[in-house]
Coordinates of C-alpha atoms and ligand atoms in Angstrom, one line a residue:
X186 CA -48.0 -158.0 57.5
X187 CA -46.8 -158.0 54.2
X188 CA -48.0 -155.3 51.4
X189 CA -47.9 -157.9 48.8
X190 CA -47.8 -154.7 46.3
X191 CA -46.2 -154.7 43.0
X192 CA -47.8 -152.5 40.6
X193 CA -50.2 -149.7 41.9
X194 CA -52.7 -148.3 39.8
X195 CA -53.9 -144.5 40.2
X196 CA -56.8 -143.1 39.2
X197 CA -57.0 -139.0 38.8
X198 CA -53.6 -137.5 37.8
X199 CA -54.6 -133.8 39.5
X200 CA -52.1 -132.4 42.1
X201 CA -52.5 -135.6 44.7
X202 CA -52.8 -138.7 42.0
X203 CA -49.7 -137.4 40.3
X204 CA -48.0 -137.1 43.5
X205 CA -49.0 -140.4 44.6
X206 CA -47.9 -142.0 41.6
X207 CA -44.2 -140.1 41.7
X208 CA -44.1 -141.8 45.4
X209 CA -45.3 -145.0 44.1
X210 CA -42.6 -144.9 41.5
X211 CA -39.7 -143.6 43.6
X212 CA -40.4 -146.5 46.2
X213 CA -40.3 -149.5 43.3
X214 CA -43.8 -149.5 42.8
X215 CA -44.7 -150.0 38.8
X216 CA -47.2 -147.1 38.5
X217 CA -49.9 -146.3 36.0
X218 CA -51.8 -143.3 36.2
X219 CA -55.4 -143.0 34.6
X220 CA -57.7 -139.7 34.3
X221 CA -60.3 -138.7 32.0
X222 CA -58.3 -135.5 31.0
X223 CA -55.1 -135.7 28.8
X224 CA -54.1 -132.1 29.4
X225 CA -54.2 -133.8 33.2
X226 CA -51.9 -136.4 31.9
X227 CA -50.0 -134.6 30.3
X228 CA -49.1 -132.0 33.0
X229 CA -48.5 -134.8 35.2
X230 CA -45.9 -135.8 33.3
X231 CA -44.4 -133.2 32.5
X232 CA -44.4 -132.3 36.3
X233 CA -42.3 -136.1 37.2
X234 CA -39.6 -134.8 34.7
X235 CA -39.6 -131.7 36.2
X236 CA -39.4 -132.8 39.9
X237 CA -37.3 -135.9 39.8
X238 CA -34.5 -133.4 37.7
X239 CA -34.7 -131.2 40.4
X240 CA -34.1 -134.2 42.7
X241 CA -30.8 -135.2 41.0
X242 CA -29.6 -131.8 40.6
X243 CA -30.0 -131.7 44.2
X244 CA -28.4 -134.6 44.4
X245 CA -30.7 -136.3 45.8
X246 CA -31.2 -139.0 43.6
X247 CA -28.7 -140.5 40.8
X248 CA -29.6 -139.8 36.9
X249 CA -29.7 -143.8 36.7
X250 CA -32.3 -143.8 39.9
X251 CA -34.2 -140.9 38.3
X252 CA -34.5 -142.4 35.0
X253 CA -35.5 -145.9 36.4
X254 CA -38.4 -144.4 38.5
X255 CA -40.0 -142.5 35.4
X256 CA -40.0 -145.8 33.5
X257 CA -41.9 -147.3 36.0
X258 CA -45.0 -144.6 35.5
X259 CA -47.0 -145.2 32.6
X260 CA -49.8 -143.1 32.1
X261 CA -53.4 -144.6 30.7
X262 CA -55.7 -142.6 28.9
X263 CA -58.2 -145.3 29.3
X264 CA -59.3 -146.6 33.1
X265 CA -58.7 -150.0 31.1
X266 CA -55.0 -149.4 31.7
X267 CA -55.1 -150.4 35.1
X268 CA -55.8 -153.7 34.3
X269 CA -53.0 -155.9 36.2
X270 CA -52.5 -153.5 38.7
X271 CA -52.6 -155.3 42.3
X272 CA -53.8 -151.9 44.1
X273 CA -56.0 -149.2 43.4
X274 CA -56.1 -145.5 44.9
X275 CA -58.6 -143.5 43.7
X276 CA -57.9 -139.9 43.7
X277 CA -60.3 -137.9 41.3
X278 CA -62.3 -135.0 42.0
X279 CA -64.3 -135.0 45.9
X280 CA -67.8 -135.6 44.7
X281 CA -70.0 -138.8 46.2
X282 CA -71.8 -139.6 43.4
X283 CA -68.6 -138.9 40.8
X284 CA -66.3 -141.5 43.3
X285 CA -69.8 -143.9 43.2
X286 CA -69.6 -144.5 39.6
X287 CA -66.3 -144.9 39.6
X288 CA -66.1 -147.5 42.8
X289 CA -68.8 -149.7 41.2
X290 CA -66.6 -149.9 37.7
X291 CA -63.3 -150.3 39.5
X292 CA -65.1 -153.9 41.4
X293 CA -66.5 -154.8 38.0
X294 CA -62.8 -154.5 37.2
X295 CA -61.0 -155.8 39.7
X296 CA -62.4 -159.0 41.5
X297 CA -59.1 -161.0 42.9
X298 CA -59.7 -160.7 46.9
X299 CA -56.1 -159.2 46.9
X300 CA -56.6 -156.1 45.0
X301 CA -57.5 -153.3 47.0
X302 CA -59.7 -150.5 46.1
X303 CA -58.3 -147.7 48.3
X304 CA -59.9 -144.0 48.3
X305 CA -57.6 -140.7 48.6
X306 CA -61.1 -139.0 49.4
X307 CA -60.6 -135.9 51.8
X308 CA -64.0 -136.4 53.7
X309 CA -65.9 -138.6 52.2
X310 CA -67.6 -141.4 53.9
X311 CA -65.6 -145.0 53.1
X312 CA -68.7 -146.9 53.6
X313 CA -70.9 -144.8 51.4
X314 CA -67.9 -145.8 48.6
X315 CA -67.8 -149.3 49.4
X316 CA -71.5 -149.8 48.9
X317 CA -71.2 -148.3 45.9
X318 CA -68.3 -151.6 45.6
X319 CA -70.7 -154.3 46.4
X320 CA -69.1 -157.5 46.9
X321 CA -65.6 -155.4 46.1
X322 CA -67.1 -153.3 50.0
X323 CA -64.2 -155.6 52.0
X324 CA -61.6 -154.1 50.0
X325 CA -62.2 -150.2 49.8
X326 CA -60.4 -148.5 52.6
X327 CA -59.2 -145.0 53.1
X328 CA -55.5 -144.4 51.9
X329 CA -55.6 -139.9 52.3
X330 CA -52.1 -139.0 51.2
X331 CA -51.3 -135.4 52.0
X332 CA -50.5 -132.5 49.5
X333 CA -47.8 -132.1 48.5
X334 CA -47.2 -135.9 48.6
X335 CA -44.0 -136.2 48.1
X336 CA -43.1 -134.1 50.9
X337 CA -45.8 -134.7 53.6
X338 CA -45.0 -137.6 55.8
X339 CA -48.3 -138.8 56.8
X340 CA -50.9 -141.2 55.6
X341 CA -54.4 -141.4 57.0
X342 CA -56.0 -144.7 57.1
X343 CA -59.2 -145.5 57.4
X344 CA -61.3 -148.1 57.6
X345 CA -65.2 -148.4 56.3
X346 CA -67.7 -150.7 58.1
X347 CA -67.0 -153.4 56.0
X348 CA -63.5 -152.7 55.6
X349 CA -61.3 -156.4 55.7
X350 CA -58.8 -156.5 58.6
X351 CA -56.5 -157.9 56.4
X352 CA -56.7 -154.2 53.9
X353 CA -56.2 -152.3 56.6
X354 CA -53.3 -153.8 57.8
X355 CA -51.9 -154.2 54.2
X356 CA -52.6 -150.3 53.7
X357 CA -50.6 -149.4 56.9
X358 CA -47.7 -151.8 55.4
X359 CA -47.9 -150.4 51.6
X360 CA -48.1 -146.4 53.2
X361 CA -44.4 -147.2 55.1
X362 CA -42.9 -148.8 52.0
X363 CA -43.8 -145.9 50.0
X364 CA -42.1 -144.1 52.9
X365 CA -44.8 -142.5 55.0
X366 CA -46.2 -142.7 58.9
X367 CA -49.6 -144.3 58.7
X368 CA -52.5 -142.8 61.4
X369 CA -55.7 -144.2 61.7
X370 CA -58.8 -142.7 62.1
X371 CA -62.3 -143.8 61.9
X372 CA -65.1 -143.1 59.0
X373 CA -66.3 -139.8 60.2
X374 CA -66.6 -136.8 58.0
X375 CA -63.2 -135.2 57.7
X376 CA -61.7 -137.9 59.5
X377 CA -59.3 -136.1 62.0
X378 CA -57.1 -134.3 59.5
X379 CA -60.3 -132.3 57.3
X380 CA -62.3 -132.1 60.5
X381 CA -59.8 -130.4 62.4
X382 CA -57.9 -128.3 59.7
X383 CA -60.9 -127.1 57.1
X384 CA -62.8 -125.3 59.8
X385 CA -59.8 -123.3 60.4
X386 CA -59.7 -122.4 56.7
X387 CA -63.4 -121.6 56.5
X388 CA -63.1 -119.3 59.3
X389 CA -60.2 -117.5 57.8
X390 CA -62.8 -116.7 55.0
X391 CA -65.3 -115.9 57.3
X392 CA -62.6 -113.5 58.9
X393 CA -61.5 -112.2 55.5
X394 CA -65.4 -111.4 54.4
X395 CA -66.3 -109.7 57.8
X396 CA -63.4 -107.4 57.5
X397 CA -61.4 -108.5 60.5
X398 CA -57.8 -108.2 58.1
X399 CA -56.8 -108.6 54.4
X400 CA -55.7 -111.9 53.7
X401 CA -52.2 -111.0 53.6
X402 CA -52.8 -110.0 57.4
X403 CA -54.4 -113.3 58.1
X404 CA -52.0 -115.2 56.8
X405 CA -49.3 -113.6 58.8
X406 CA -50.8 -113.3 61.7
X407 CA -51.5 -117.3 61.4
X408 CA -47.5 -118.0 60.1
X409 CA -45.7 -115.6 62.2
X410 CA -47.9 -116.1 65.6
X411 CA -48.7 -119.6 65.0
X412 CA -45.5 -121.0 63.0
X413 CA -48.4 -122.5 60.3
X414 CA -45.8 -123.1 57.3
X415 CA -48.6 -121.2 55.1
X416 CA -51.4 -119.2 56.2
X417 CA -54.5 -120.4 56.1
X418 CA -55.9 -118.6 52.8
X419 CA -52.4 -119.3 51.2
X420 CA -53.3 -123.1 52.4
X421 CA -56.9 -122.9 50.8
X422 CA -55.1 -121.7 47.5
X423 CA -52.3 -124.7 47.6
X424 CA -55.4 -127.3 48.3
X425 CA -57.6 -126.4 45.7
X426 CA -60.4 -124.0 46.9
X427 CA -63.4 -126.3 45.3
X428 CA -62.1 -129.1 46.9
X429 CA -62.1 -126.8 50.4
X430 CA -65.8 -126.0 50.0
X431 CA -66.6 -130.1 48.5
X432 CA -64.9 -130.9 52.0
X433 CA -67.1 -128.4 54.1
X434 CA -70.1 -129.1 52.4
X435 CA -69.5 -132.9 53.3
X436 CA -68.8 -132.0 56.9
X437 CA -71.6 -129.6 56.9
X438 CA -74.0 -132.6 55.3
X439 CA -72.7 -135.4 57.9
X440 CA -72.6 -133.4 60.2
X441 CA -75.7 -131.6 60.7
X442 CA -74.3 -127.9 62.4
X443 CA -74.3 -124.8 60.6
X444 CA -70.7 -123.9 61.8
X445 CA -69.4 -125.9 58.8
X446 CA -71.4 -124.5 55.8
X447 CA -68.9 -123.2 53.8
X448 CA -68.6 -119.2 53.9
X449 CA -70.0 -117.6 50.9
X450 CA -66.7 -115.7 49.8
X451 CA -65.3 -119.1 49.8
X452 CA -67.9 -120.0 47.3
X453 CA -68.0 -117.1 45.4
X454 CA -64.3 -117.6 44.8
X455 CA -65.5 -121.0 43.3
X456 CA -68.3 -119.7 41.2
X457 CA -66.1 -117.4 39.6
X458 CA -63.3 -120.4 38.5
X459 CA -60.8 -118.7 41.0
X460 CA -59.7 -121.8 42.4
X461 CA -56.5 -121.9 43.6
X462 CA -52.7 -122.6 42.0
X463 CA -54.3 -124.8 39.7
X464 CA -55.9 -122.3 38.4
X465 CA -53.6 -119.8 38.5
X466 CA -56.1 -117.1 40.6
X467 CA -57.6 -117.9 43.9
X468 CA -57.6 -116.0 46.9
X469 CA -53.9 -114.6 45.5
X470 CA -52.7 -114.0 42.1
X471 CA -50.5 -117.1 41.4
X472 CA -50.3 -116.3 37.7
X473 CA -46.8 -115.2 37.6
X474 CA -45.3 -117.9 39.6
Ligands
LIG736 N1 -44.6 -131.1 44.8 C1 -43.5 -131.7 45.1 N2 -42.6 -131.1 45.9 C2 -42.8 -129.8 46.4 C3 -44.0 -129.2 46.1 C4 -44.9 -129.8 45.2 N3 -46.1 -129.2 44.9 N4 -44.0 -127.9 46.7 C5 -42.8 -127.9 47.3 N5 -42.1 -129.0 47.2 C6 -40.8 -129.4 47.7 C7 -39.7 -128.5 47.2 O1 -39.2 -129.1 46.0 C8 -38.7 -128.5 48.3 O2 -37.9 -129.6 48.3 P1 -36.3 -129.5 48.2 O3 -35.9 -128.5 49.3 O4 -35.9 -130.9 48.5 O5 -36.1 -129.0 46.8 C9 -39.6 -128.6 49.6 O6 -40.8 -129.0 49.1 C10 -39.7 -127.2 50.2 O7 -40.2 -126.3 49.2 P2 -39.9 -124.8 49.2 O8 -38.5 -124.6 49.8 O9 -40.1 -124.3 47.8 O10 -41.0 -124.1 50.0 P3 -41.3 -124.3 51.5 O11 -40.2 -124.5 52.4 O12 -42.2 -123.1 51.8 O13 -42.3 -125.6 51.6 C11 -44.4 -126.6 51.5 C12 -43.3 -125.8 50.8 C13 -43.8 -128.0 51.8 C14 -45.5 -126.8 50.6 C15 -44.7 -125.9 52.9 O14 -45.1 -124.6 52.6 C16 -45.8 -126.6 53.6 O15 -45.6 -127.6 54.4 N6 -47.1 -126.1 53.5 C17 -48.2 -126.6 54.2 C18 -48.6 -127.9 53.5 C19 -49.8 -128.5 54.1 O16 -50.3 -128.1 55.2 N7 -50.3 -129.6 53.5 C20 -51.5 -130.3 53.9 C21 -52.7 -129.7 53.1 S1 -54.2 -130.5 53.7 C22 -54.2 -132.0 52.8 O17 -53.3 -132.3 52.1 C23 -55.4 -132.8 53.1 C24 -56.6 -132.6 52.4 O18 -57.4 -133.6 52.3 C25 -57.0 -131.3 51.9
LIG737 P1 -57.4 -132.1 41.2 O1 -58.6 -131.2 40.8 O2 -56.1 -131.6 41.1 O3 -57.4 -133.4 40.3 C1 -58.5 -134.2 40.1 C2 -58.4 -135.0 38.8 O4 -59.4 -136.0 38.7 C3 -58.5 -134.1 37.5 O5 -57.3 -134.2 36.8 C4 -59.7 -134.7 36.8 O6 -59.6 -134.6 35.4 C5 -59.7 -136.1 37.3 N1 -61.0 -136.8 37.3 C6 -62.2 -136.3 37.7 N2 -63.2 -137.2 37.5 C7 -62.6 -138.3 37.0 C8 -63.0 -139.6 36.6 N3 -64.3 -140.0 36.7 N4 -62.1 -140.5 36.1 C9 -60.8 -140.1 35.9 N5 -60.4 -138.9 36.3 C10 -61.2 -138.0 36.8 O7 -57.8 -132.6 42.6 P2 -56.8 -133.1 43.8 O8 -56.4 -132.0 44.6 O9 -55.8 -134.0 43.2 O10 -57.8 -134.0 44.7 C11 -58.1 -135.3 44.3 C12 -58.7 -136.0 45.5 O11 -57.7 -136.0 46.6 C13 -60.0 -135.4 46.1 O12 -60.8 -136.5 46.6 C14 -59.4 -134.5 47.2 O13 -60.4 -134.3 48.2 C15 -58.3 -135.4 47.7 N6 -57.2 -134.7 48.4 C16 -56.9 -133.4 48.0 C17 -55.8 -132.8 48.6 C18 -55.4 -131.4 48.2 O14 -54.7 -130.8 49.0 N7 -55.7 -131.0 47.0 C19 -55.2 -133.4 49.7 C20 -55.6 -134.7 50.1 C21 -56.6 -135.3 49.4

């Protein structure tokens, strides 16, 4: 099947909209980029330049190829900048009600049969999203990219309820032309990829909290004895640790077993704004870096 894709609009320019729109870029896609926060914006951009330099000093990439892809990124402070866009991923913060909103003004915008409205969401239910669509519910389908996008391979597809045949297949074609090996998995909590991986993190917390080792001795214990590229704590960092306790308490929610509430150091670590590399200060000091 045919993608039929031309110009791919991306809403949330945070760690995985940025990187989906760099992808997007480097495969031919036109790209424009939409969130509510210039600084957001702006460090997305600033983080192309950076990266796609780095690509042709590695010689990965001609000046001419590197230059070409950033003109095809534009970057809309208004969600009104998607307009003409003939795809949609959605990649904002992981909160039901926050994607909701956003889902129902994305149909009103978007009401050509063709344009998909896809979802990056980490856990959260497709179906619940595409009734927030209404009419749009055929077209939202699960497109989870994995951080850092424009080094992890996989995409995760999945489809909703109501989810079109026809999407899903269109999603699996668009996710190997921007250069990535589609999966499928159902609409469960987590899918596969958060149900599987965030328990691990939470019980690295859980482990950290009760005393069992520092996180230093976790995370080695888990790269060294394991061959995890990061440790699991360093992981939680990378991800984003709200977006680690939004996933668990989705999973918790959905479903139902007190195994996934998210452990309280996790969520002290959140109440006190130390959320990661973003942030600078999470579980580790990333500050210098
Ligand atoms: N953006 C773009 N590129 C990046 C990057 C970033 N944030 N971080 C690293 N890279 C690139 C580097 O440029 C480098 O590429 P080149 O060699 O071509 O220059 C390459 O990745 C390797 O980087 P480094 O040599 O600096 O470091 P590394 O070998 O330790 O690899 C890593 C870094 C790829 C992040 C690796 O540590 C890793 O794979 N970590 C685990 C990542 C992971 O598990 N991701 C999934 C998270 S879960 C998720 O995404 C789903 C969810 O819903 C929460
Ligand atoms: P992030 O915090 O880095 O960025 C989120 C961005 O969304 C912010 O820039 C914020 O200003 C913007 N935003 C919030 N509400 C908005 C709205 N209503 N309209 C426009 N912009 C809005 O988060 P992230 O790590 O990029 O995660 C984004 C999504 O991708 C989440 O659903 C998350 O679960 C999912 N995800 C994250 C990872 C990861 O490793 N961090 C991996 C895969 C999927």
């Amino acid at each position: 099947m045919e993608h039929g894709v031309s110009r791919i609009g991306v809403v949330g320019a945070g760690q995985m909209g940025g990187g989906i729109a760099q992808v997007a870029a480097v495969s031919g896609f036109g790209a424009v980029v939409h969130d509510a926060s210039a600084e957001a914006l702006d460090r997305a951009k600033a983080l192309h330049e950076k990266l796609l330099n780095r690509a042709v000093e590695k010689e990965r990439m001609t000046r001419d190829e590197a230059d070409a892809a950033l003109a095809r990124i534009s970057y809309a402070p208004s969600l009104d900048g998607l307009a003409g866009c003939d795809w949609v991923v959605e990649a904002i913060v992981e909160d039901l009600a926050v994607k909701r909103e956003l889902f129902g003004r994305l149909a009103q915008m978007f009401t050509d049969d063709r344009v998909a409205l896809a979802s990056n969401t980490s856990s959260i239910s497709i179906t619940a999203l595409a009734a927030a669509a209404n009419d749009a519910a055929p077209r939202v389908v699960g497109m989870h990219f994995f951080n850092p996008v424009p080094v992890m391979k996989l995409v995760e597809v999945i489809r909703g309820v109501q989810t079109a045949d026809e999407i899903v297949a269109r999603t699996v074609a668009l996710a190997e032309a921007m250069g990535k090996t589609p999966l499928k998995a159902n609409d469960r909590a987590g899918f596969v990829s958060n149900r599987v991986l965030m328990p691990m993190i939470n019980e690295a917390f859980r482990a950290w909290m009760e005393g069992v080792a520092e996180p230093e001795a976790i995370d080695g214990i888990m790269t060294l004895g394991c061959n995890h590229p990061m440790g699991p704590l360093r992981l939680a960092d990378f991800i984003g640790l709200d977006t680690c306790e939004h996933i668990m308490n989705v999973l918790h929610r959905e479903l139902g077993e007190a195994r996934f509430a998210p452990c309280p150091l996790l969520r002290q670590l959140v109440a006190a704004g130390r959320l990661g590399d973003k942030t600078g200060r999470g579980v580790y000091d990333h500050s210098k870096r």
